[in-house]
Short mmCIF file of C-alpha atoms and ligand atoms in Angstrom, two decimals:
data_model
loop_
_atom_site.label_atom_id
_atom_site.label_comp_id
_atom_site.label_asym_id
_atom_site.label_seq_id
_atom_site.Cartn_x
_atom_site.Cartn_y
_atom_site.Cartn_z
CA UNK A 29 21.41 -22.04 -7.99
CA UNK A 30 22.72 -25.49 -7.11
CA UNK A 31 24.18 -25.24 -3.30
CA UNK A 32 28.56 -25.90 -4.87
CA UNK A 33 28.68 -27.80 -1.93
CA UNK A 34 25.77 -29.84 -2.07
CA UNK A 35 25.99 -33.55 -1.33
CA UNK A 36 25.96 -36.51 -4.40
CA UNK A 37 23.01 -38.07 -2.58
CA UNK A 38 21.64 -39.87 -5.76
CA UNK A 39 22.97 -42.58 -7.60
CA UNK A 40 23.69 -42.45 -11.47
CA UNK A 41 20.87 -42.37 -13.74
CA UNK A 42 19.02 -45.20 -14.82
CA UNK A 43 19.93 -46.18 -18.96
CA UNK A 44 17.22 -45.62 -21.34
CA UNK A 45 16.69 -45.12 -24.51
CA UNK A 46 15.96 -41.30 -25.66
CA UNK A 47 12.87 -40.07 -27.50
CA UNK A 48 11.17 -36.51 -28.39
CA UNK A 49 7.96 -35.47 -27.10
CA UNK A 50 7.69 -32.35 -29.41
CA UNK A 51 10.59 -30.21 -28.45
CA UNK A 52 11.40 -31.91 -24.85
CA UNK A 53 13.53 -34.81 -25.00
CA UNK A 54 12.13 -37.93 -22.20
CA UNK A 55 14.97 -40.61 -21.44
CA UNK A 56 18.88 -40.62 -21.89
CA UNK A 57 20.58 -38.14 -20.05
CA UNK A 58 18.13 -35.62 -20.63
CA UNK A 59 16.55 -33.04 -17.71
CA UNK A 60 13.51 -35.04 -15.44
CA UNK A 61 10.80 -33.08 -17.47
CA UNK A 62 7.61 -31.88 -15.66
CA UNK A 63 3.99 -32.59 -17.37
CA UNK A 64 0.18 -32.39 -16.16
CA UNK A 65 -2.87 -32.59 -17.66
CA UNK A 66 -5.75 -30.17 -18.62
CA UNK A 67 -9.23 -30.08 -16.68
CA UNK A 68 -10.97 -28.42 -19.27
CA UNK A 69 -13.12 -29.98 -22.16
CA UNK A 70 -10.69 -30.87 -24.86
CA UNK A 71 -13.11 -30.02 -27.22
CA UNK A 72 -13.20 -26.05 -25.40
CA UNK A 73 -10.62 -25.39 -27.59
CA UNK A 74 -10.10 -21.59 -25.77
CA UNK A 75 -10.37 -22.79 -22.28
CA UNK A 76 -8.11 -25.55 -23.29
CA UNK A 77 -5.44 -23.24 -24.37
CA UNK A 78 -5.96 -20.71 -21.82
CA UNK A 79 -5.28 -23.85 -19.09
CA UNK A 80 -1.88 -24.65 -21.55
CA UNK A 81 -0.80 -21.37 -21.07
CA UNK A 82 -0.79 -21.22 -17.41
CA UNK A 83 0.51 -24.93 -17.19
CA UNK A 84 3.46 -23.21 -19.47
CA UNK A 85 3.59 -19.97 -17.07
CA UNK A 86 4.31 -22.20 -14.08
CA UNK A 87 6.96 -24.27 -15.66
CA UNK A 88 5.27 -26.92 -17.50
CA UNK A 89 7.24 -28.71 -19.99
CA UNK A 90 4.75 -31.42 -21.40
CA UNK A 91 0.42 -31.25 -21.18
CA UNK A 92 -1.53 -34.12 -21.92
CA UNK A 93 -5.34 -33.91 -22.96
CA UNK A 94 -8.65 -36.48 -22.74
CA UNK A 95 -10.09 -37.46 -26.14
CA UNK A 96 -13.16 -39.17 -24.97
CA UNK A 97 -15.01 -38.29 -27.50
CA UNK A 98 -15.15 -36.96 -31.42
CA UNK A 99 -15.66 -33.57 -30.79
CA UNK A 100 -12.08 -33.47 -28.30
CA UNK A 101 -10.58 -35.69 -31.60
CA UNK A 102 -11.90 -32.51 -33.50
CA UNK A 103 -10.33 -29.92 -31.64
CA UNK A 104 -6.68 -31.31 -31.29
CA UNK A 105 -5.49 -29.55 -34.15
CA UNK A 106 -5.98 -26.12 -33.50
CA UNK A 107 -4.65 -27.02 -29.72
CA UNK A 108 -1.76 -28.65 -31.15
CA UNK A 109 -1.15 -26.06 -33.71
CA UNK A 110 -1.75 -23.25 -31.20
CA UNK A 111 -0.44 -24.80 -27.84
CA UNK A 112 3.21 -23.36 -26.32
CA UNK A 113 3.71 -26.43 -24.97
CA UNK A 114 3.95 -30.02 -26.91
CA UNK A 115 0.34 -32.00 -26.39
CA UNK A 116 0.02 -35.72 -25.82
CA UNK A 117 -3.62 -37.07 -26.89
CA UNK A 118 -5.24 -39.67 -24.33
CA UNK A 119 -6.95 -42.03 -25.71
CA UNK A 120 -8.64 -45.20 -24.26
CA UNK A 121 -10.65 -47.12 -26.91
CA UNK A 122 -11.23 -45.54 -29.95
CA UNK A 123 -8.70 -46.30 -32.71
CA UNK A 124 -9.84 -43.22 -34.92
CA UNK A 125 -9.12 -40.78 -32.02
CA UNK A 126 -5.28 -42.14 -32.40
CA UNK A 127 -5.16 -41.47 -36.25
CA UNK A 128 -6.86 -38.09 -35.97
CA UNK A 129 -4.60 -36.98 -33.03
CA UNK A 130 -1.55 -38.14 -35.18
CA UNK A 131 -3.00 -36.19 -37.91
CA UNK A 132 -3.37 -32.94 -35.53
CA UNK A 133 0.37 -33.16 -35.26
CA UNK A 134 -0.08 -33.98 -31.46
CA UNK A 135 3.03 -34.72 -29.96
CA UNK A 136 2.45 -38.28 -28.37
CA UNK A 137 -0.08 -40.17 -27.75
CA UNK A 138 -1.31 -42.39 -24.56
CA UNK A 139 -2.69 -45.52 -25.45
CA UNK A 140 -2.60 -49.02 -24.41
CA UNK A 141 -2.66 -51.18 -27.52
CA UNK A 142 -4.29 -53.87 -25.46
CA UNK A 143 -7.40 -52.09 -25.33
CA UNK A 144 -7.08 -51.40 -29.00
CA UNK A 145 -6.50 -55.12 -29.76
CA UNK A 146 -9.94 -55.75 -27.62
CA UNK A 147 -12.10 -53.84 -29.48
CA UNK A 148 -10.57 -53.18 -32.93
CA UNK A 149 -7.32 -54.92 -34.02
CA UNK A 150 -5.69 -51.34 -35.51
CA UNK A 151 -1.94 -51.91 -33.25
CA UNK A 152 -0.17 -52.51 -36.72
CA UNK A 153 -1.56 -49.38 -38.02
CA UNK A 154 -1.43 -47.21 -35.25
CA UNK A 155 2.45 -48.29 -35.06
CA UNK A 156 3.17 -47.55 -38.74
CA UNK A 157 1.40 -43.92 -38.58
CA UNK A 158 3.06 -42.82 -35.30
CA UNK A 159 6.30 -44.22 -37.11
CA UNK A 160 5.50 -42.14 -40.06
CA UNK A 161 4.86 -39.14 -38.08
CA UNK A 162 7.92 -39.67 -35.42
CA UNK A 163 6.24 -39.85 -32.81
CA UNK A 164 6.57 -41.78 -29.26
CA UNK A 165 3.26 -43.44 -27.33
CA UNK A 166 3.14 -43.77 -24.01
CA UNK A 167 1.82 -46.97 -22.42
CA UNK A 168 0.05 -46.25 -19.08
CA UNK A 169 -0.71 -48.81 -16.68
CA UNK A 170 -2.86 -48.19 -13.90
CA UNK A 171 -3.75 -49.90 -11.23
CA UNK A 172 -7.72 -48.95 -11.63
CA UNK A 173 -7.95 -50.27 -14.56
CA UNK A 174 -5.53 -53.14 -14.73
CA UNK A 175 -6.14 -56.02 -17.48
CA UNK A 176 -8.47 -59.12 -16.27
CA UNK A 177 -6.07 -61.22 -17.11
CA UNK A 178 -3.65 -60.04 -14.89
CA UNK A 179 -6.01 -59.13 -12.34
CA UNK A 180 -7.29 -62.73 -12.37
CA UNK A 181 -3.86 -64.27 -12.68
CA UNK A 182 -2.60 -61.84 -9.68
CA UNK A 183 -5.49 -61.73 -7.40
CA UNK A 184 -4.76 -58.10 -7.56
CA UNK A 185 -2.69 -54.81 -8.88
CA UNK A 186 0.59 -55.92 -7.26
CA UNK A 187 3.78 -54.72 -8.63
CA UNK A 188 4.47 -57.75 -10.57
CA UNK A 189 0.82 -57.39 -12.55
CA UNK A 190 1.73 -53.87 -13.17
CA UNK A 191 4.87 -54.58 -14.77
CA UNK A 192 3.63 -57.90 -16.45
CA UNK A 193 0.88 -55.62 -18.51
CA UNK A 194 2.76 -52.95 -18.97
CA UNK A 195 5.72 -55.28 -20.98
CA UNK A 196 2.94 -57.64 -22.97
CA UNK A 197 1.34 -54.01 -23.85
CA UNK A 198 5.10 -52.82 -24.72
CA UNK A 199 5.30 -56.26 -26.67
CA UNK A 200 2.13 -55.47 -29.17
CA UNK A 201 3.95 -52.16 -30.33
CA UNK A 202 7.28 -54.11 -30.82
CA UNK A 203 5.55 -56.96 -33.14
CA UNK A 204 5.40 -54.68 -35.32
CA UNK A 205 8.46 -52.94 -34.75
CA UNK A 206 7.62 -49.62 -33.03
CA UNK A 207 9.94 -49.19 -29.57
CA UNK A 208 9.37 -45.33 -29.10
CA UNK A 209 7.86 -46.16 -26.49
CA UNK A 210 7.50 -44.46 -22.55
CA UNK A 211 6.13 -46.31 -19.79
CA UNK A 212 4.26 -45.31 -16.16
CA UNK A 213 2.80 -48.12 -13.84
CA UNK A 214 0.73 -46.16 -11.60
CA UNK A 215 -0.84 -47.09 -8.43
CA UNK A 216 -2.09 -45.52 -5.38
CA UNK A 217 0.37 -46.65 -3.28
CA UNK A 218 3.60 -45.05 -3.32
CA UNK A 219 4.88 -48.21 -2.07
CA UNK A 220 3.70 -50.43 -4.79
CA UNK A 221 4.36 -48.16 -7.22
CA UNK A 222 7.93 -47.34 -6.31
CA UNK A 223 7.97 -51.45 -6.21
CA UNK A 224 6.71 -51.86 -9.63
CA UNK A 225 9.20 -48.89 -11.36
CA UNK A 226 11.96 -50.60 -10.21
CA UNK A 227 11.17 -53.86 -11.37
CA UNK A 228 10.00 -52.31 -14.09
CA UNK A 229 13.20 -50.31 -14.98
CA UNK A 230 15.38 -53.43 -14.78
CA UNK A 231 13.19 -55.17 -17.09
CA UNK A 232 13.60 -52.50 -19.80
CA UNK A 233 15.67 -49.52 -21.20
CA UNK A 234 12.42 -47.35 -22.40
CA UNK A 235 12.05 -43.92 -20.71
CA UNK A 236 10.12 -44.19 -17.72
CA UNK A 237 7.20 -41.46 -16.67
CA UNK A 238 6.92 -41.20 -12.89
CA UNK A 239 3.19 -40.96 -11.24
CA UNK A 240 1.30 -41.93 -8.18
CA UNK A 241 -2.35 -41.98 -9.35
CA UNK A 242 -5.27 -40.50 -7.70
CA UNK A 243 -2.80 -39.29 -5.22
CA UNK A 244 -5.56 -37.49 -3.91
CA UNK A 245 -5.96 -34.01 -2.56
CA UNK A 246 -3.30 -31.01 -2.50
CA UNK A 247 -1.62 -31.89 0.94
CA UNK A 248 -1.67 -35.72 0.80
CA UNK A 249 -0.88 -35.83 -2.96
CA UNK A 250 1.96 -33.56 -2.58
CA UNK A 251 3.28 -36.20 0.26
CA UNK A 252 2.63 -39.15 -1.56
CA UNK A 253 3.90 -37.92 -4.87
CA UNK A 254 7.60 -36.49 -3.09
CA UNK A 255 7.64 -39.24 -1.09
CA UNK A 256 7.74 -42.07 -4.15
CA UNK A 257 9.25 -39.97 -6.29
CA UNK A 258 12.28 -38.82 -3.95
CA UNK A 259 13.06 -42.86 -3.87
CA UNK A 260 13.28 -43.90 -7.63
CA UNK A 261 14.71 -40.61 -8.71
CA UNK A 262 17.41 -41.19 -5.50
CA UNK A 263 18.25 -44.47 -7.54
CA UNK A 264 18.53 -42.98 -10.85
CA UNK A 265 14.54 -44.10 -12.05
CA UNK A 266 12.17 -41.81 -13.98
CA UNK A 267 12.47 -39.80 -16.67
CA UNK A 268 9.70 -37.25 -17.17
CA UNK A 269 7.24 -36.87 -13.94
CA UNK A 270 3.51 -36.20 -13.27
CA UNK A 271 1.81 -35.55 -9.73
CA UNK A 272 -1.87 -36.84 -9.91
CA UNK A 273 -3.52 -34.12 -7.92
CA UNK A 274 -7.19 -33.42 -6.92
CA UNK A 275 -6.33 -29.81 -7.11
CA UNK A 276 -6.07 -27.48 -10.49
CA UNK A 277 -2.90 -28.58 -12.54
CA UNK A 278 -0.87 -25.34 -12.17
CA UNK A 279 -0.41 -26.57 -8.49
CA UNK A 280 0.81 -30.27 -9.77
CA UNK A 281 3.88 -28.34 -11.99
CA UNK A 282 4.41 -26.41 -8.90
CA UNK A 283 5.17 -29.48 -6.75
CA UNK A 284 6.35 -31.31 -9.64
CA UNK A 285 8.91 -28.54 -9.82
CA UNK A 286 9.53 -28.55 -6.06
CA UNK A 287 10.22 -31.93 -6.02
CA UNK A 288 13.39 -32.01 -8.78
CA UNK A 289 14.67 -28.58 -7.13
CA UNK A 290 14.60 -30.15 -3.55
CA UNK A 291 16.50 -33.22 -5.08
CA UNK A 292 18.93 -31.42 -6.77
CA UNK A 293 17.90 -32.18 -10.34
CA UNK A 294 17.27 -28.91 -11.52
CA UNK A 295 18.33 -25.51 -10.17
CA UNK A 296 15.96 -23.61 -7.80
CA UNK A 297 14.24 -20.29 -8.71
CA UNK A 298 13.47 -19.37 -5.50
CA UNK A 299 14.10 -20.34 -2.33
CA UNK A 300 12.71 -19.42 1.01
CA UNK A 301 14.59 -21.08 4.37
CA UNK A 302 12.07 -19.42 7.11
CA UNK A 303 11.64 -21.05 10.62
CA UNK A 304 8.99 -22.98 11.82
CA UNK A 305 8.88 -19.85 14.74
CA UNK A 306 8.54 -20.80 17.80
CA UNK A 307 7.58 -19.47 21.32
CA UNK A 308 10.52 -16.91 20.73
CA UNK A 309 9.63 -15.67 17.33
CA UNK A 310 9.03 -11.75 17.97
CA UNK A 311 7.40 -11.17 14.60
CA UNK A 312 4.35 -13.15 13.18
CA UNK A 313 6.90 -15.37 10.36
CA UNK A 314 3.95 -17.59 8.71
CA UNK A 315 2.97 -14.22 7.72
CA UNK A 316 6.47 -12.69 6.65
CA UNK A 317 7.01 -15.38 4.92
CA UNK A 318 4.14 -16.36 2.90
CA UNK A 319 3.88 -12.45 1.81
CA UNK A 320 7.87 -12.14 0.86
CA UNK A 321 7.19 -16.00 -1.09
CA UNK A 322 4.28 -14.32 -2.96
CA UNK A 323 6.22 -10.81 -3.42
CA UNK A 324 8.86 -12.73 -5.27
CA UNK A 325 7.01 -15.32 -7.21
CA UNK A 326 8.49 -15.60 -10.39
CA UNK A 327 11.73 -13.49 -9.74
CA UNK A 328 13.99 -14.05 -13.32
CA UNK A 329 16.85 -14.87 -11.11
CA UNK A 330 17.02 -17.71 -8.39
CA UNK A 331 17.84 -16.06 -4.76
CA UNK A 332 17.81 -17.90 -1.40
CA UNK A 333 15.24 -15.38 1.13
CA UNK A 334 15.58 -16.17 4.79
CA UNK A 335 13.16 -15.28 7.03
CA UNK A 336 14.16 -15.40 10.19
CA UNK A 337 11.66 -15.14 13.57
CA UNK A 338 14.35 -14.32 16.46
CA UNK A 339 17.90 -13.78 16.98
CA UNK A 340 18.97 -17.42 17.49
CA UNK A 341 19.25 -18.56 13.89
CA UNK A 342 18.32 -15.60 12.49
CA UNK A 343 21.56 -13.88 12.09
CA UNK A 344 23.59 -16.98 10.92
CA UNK A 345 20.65 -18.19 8.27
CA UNK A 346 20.18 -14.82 6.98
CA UNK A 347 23.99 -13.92 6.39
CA UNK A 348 24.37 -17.12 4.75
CA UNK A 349 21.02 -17.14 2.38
CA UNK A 350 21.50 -14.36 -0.41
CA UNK A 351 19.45 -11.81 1.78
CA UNK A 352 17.05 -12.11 4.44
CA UNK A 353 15.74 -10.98 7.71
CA UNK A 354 16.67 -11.97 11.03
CA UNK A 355 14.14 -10.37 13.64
CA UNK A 356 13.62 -9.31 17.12
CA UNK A 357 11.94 -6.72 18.97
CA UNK A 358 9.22 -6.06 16.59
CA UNK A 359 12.00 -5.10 14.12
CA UNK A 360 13.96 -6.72 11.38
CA UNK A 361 17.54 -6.42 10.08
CA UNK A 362 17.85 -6.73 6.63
CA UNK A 363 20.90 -8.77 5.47
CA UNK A 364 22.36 -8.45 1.36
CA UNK A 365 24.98 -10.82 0.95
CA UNK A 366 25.94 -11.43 4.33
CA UNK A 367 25.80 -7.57 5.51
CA UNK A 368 23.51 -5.61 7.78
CA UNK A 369 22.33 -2.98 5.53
CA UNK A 370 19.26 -1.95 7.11
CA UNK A 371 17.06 -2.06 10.66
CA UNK A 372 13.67 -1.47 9.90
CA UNK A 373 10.39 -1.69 11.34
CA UNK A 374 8.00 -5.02 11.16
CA UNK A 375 5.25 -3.06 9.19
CA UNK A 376 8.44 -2.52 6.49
CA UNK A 377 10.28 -5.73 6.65
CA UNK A 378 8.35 -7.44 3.44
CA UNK A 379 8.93 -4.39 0.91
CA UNK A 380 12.18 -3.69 1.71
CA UNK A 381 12.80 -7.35 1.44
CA UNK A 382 11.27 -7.62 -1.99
CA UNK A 383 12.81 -4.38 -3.13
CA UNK A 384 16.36 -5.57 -2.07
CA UNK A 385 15.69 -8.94 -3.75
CA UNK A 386 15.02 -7.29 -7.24
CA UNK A 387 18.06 -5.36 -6.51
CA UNK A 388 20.22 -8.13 -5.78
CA UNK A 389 18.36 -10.06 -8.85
CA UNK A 390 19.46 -7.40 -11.29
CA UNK A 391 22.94 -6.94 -10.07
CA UNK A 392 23.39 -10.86 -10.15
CA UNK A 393 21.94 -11.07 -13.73
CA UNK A 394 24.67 -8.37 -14.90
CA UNK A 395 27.35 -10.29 -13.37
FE1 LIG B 425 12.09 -19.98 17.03
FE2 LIG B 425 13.86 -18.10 16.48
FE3 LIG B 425 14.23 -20.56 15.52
FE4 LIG B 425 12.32 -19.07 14.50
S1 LIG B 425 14.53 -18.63 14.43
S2 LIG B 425 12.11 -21.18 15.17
S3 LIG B 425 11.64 -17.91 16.28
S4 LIG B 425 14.26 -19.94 17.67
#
C-alpha cells in the first residue's frame, strides 16, 4: 500500500465537473482512471474482445475503438454488449458511425463536432441522442490534425491553438446544450502539451483526459508520457489518462498504471526496490530481479520485494521492504518482515523469494 509516511507532494485536485463513462466515473473527485485503445480491426469482433480482455487483465479501466468504416460501426454492438470493460467509439467523419455507436450502447464516443459540422451539419442531433442515451463525448484535439483555421491563424499547433479548438469544438456541443463533455489536447511535445492542459484547465471545469500523442516507442513513450503527466497531475490536472505507445496496449495500462502508483494516486500492487548493482554486487541482480518481478506478477496482495546486490544497502532495504534479499558471497539472506529467516544459496534465492511472498500475501490478506 500507500508508504503512511509518504510526502503530500501534489497539490489539490483540479475542479471539474463529473461524468460516467459506463461504470467508471472521469472528473470530480473520482480515481485518475487508466484507458488505451485496441490494435485490432474493430470490425474482428473476436480479436477485438480477446485484446479487451487482456487490456482488462492488466488493469484497464476504459478501451476505446476505431470506427473507420461501416463494417467496425457494425460490430460495436456485440463488443459493447460483450466487452468487460466500458467502450468509447472513435469516430472522425462519419455522422452515422456516431448514431450507430450510440445505438450499440457504446459508452462514449470521440468526436470532434467540427469535423461533423464540415461535412454534414448533424451536431444538434448527435447532442440530443447522446443526451437521450446519457452518454459523455470526448473532444480530442491533436496536434496532427489541428483545424486550418487555427493552424493558419497560429502559424502552428502551439498551446494556445490547441486550447482555442478544443473550446470552439466544446462550444458546438453547448449550442445546443450538451456539456458532458471530456477534453485531451494532445501534442508531441510534453512541453506543449503540459502548456496547453493547463491553460486549458483554467479555461474550463470539464474532465480532462491526459495524453502525449505519438509518444513514440516503448522506452521514449514511457519517458515522455511520465514525464508530462507527473507535472499536471503534481498540480491537480487530468482526470482519466492514456499513454500513446508504439508498442501493444497491454504495455500502455502497464505504464499508465506505473505512473499513478509512483505518484501516489493509487496504491501499488507490487513493488520491487532492487539496486542498480554495482562493481560490488556479488550476485547477477538484473537477473534476480527481473525473474522475482515476473514470479510475482499479479500477486492479489501489494508487497514491497527488495532485491538487494551486496551487503551495503542490502540489509537496511530489505528489513525495511516487506521481504527481500540482501546478498553476498554468492548467497542470499532472505528477510520476512524485517527478520533473517533464511541463508540460502544464489541458484535458490528467486523461489524461496516467491514462495515467502505468497506466504506473506496470504497471511496479510487474513489480517
Ligand atoms: Fe552496489 Fe550493493 Fe548498492 Fe547494489 S546494493 S548498487 S551491489 S552497493
Amino acid at each position: 500500500g500507500m508508504p503512511p509516511s509518504a510526502p503530500r507532494v501534489l497539490a489539490d485536485r483540479r475542479i471539474s465537473r463529473r461524468l460516467m463513462v459506463g461504470r467508471v466515473p472521469v472528473g470530480g473527485d473520482a480515481p485518475v482512471s487508466v484507458q488505451s485503445m485496441t490494435t485490432t480491426l474493430t470490425s474482428d469482433v473476436d480479436a477485438t474482445l480477446q485484446q479487451i480482455a487482456q487490456l482488462a487483465a492488466a488493469g484497464c479501466q476504459i478501451v476505446r475503438v476505431a470506427v473507420p468504416s461501416q463494417d467496425d460501426a457494425d460490430a460495436l454492438a456485440v463488443i459493447a454488449r460483450k466487452s468487460t470493460l466500458p467502450v468509447i467509439a472513435d469516430i472522425h467523419f462519419q455522422p452515422k458511425y456516431v448514431f450507430a455507436a450510440i445505438d450499440a450502447g457504446c459508452a462514449a464516443v470521440r468526436v470532434n463536432p467540427g469535423n461533423i459540422k464540415k461535412f454534414d451539419d448533424k451536431v444538434g442531433d448527435i447532442a440530443r441522442a447522446a443526451r437521450d442515451a446519457g452518454i459523455p463525448i470526448r473532444i480530442g484535439v491533436n496536434a496532427g490534425s489541428l483545424d486550418e483555421r487555427l493552424l493558419a491563424k497560429y502559424g502552428r499547433a502551439t498551446p494556445e491553438a490547441l486550447v482555442e479548438s478544443a473550446l470552439w469544438e466544446c462550444s458546438l456541443f453547448e449550442e445546443h446544450g450538451f456539456t458532458d463533455i471530456k477534453i485531451s489536447v494532445k501534442h508531441h511535445s510534453p512541453l506543449v502539451m503540459v502548456a496547453a492542459y493547463r491553460q486549458l484547465a483554467a479555461a474550463c471545469d470539464y474532465p480532462l483526459h491526459l495524453g502525449v500523442t505519438e509518444a513514440g516507442p516503448l522506452m521514449q513513450g514511457t519517458i515522455k508520457s511520465a514525464s508530462a503527466f507527473a507535472i499536471l497531475l503534481a498540480e491537480g490536472i487530468g482526470d482519466t489518462i492514456r499513454v500513446s505507445l508504439s508498442a501493444p496496449p497491454v504495455e500502455e495500462v502497464k505504464v499508465g498504471i506505473g505512473i499513478l502508483e509512483s505518484l501516489g494516486l493509487r496504491p501499488h500492487r507490487l513493488e520491487i526496490v532492487s539496486c542498480p548493482s554495482c562493481g560490488r554486487a556479488q550476485v547477477d541482480v538484473y537477473k534476480l530481479a527481473e525473474e522475482v518481478t515476473a514470479g510475482l506478477e499479479g500477486l492479489p496482495y501489494p508487497l514491497r520485494v527488495a532485491v538487494m546486490g551486496c551487503v551495503v544497502n542490502g540489509p537496511g532495504e530489505a528489513r525495511e521492504a516487506d521481504l527481500g534479499v540482501a546478498s553476498g558471497n554468492g548467497k542470499g539472506q532472505i528477510f520476512v518482515q524485517g527478520e533473517v529467516i533464511a541463508t540460502v544459496p544464489e541458484s535458490q534465492i528467486v523461489e524461496t523469494l516467491i514462495e515467502e511472498a505468497l506466504k506473506l500475501a496470504a497471511r496479510l490478506q487474513l489480517e
